[in-house]
mmCIF file of C-alpha atoms in Angstrom:
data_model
loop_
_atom_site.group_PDB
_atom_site.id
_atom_site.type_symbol
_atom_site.label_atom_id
_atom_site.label_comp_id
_atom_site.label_asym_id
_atom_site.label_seq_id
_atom_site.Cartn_x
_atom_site.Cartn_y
_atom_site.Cartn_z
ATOM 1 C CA UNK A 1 -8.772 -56.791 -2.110
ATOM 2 C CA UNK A 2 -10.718 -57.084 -5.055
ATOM 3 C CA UNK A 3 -13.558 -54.277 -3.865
ATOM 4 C CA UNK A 4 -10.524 -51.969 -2.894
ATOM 5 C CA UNK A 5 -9.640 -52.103 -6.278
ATOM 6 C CA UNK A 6 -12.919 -51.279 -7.746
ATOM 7 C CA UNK A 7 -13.864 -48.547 -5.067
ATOM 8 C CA UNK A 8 -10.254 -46.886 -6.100
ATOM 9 C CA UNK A 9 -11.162 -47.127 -9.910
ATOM 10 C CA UNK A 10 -14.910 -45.457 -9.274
ATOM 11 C CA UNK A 11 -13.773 -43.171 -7.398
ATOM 12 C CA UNK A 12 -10.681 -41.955 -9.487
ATOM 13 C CA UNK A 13 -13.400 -42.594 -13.044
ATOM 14 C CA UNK A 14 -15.598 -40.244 -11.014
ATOM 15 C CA UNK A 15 -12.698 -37.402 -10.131
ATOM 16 C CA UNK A 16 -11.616 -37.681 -13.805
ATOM 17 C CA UNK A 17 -15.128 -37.326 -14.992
ATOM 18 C CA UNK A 18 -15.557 -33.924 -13.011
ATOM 19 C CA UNK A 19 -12.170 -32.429 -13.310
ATOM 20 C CA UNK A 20 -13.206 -32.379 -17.314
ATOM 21 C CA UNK A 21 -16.285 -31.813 -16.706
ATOM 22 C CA UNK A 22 -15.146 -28.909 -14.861
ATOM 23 C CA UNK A 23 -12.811 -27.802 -17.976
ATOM 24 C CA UNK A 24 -15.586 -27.777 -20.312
ATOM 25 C CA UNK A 25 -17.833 -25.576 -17.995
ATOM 26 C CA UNK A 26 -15.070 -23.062 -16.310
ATOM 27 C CA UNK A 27 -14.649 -20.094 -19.190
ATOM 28 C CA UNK A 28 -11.159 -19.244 -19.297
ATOM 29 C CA UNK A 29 -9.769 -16.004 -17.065
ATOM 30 C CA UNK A 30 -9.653 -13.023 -18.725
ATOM 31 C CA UNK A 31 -9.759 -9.032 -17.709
ATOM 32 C CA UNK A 32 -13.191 -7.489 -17.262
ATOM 33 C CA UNK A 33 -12.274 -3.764 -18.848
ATOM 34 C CA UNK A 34 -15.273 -2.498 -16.988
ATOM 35 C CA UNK A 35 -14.332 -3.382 -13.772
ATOM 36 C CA UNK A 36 -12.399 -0.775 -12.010
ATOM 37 C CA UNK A 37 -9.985 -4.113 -10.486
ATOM 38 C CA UNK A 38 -8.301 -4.047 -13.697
ATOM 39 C CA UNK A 39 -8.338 -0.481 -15.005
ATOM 40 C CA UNK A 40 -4.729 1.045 -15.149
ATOM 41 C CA UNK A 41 -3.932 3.420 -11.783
ATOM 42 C CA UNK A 42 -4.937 0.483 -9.559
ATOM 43 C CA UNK A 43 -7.048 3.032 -7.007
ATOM 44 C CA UNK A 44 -10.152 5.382 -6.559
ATOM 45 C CA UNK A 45 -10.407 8.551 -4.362
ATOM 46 C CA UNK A 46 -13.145 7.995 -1.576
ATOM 47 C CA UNK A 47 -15.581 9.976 -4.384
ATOM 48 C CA UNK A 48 -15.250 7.113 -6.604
ATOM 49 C CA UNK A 49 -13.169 8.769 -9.347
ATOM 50 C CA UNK A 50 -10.078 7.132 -10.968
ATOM 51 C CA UNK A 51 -6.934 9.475 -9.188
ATOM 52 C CA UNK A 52 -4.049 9.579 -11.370
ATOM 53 C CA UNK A 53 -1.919 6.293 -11.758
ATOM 54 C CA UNK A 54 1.527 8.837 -10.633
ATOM 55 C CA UNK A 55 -0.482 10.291 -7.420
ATOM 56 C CA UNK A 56 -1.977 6.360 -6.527
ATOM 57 C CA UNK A 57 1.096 5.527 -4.375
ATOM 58 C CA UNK A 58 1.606 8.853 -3.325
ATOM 59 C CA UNK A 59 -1.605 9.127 -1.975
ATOM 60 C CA UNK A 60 -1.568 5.209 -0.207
ATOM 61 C CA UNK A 61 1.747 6.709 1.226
ATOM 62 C CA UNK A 62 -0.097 9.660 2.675
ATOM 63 C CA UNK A 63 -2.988 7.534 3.665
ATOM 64 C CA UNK A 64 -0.609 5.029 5.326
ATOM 65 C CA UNK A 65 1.621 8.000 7.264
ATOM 66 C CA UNK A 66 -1.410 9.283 8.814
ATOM 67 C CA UNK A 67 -3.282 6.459 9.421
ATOM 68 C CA UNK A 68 -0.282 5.023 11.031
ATOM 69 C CA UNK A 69 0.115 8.508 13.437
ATOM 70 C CA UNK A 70 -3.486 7.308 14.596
ATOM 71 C CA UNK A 71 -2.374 4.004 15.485
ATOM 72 C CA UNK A 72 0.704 5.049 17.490
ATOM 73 C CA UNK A 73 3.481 3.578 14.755
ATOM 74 C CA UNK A 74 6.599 5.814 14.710
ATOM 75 C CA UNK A 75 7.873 4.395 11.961
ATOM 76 C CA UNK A 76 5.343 6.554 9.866
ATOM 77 C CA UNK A 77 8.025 9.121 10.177
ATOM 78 C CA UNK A 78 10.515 7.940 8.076
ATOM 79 C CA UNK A 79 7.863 8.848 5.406
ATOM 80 C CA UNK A 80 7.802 12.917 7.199
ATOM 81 C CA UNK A 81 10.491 15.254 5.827
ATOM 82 C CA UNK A 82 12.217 16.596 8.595
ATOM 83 C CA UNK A 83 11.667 20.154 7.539
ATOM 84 C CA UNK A 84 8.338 19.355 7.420
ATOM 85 C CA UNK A 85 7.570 17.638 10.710
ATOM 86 C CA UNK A 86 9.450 20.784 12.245
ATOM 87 C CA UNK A 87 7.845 23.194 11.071
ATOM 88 C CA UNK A 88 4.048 22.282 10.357
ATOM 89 C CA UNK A 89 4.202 19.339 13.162
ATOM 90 C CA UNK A 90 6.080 22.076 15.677
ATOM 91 C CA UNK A 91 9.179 19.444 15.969
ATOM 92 C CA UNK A 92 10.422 15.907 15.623
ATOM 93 C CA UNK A 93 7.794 13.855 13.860
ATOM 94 C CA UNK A 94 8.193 10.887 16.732
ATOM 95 C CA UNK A 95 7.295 13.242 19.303
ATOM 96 C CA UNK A 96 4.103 14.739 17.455
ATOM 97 C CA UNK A 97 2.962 11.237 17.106
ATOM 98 C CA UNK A 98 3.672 10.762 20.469
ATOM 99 C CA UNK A 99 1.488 13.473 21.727
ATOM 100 C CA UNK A 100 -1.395 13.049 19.670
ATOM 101 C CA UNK A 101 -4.588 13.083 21.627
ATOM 102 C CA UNK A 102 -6.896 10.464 21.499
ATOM 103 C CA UNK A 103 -9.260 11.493 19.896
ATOM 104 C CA UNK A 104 -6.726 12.716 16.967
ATOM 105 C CA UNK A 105 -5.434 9.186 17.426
ATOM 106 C CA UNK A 106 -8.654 8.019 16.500
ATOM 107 C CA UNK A 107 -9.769 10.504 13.888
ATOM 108 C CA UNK A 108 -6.215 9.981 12.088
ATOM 109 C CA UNK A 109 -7.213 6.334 11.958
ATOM 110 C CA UNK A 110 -10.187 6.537 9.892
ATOM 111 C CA UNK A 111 -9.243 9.436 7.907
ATOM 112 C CA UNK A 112 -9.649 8.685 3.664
ATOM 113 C CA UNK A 113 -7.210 10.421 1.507
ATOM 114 C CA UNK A 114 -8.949 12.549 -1.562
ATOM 115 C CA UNK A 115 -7.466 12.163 -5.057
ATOM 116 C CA UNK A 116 -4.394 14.316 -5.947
ATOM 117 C CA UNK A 117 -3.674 17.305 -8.819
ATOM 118 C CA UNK A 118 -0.044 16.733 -10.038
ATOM 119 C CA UNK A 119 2.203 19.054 -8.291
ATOM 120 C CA UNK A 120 5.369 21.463 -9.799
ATOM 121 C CA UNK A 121 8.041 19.365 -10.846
ATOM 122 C CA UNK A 122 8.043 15.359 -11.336
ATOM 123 C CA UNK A 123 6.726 13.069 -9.005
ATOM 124 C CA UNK A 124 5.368 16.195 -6.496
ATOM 125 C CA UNK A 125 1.608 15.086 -5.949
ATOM 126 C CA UNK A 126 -0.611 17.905 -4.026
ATOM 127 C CA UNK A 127 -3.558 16.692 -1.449
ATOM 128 C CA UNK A 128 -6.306 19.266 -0.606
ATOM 129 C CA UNK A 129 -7.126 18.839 3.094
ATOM 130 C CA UNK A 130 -10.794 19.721 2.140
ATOM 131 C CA UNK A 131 -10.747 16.728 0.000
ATOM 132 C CA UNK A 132 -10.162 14.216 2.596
ATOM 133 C CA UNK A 133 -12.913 12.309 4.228
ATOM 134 C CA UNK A 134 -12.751 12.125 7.826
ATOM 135 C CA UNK A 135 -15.858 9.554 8.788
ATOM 136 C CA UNK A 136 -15.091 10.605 12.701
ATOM 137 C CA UNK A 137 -14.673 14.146 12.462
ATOM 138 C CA UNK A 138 -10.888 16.258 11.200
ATOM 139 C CA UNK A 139 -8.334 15.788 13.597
ATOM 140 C CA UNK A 140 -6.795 19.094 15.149
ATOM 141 C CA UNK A 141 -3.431 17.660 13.907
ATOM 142 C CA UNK A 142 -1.678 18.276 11.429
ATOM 143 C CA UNK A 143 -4.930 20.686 10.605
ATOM 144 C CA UNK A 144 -2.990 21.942 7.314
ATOM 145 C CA UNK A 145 -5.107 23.029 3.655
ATOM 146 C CA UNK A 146 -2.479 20.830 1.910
ATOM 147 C CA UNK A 147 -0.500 17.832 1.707
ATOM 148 C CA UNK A 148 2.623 17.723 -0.776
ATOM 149 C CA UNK A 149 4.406 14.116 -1.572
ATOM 150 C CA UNK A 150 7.852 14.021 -3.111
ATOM 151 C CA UNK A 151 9.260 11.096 -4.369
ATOM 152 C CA UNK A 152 12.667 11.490 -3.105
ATOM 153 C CA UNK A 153 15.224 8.352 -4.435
ATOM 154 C CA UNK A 154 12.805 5.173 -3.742
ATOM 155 C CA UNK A 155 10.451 6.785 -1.271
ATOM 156 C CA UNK A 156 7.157 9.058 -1.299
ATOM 157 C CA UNK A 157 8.357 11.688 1.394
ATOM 158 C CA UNK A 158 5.328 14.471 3.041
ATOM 159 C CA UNK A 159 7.102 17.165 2.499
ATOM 160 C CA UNK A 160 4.999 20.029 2.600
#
């Protein structure tokens, strides 16, 4: 009983000598400025500039819409204006994804979005196509020069 007692008191002297130990080494947490992690706009294009902190969820929308084409997901579409997936994607946006070829598929699925310019009008964000980076080659589809985002109520639409 009596070593019990002394093994619990070393060991819990010993935790309370590192735990301050630990305080006096650990420098507190603060922001590095020069580290892009805590810079304001929260994302880089794939060139390694800042894009603008408006276009930043626009453009992980965009990313995320045709990304998710690649992989099959349908629910992409609710992020397609239906003016737009009839008449650059020839008709309902489910059925484009649908009929995406596979090697499309797999093209959409590695496919980097570029930074955007600001568009006309608030929260319209324009994507040049010839900015993107598209590690397995472009995909055939949607094969447009441009990419516009709206932000229509809660939610970045691709809209033109």
């Amino acid at each position: 009983m009596l070593a019990r007692a002394v093994v619990a008191g070393c060991a819990a002297l010993l935790l309370a000598a590192c735990a301050a130990e630990a305080e006096q080494v650990m420098p507190p947490i603060t922001p590095e400025p020069e580290l892009p992690l805590f810079q304001d706009g929260g994302g880089a294009s794939p060139d390694g500039t800042a894009a603008p902190s408006g276009g930043t969820k626009a453009r992980k929308v965009l990313q995320r819409v045709l990304r998710g084409a690649g992989a099959g997901r349908k629910k992409v579409c609710a992020n397609v204006a239906p003016a737009y997936a009839r008449d650059v994607l020839g008709g309902p946006c489910a059925s484009w994804v649908k009929g995406l070829s596979a090697e499309d598929r797999e093209r959409l699925r590695a496919v980097k979005v570029g930074r955007p310019e600001a568009g006309e009008g608030a929260n319209v964000w324009v994507f040049k196509g010839s900015e993107f980076v598209w590690p397995l080659g472009a995909a055939a589809a949607p094969g447009v020069e441009r990419y516009v985002m709206r932000l229509k109520g809660k939610r970045w639409v691709l809209a033109g």
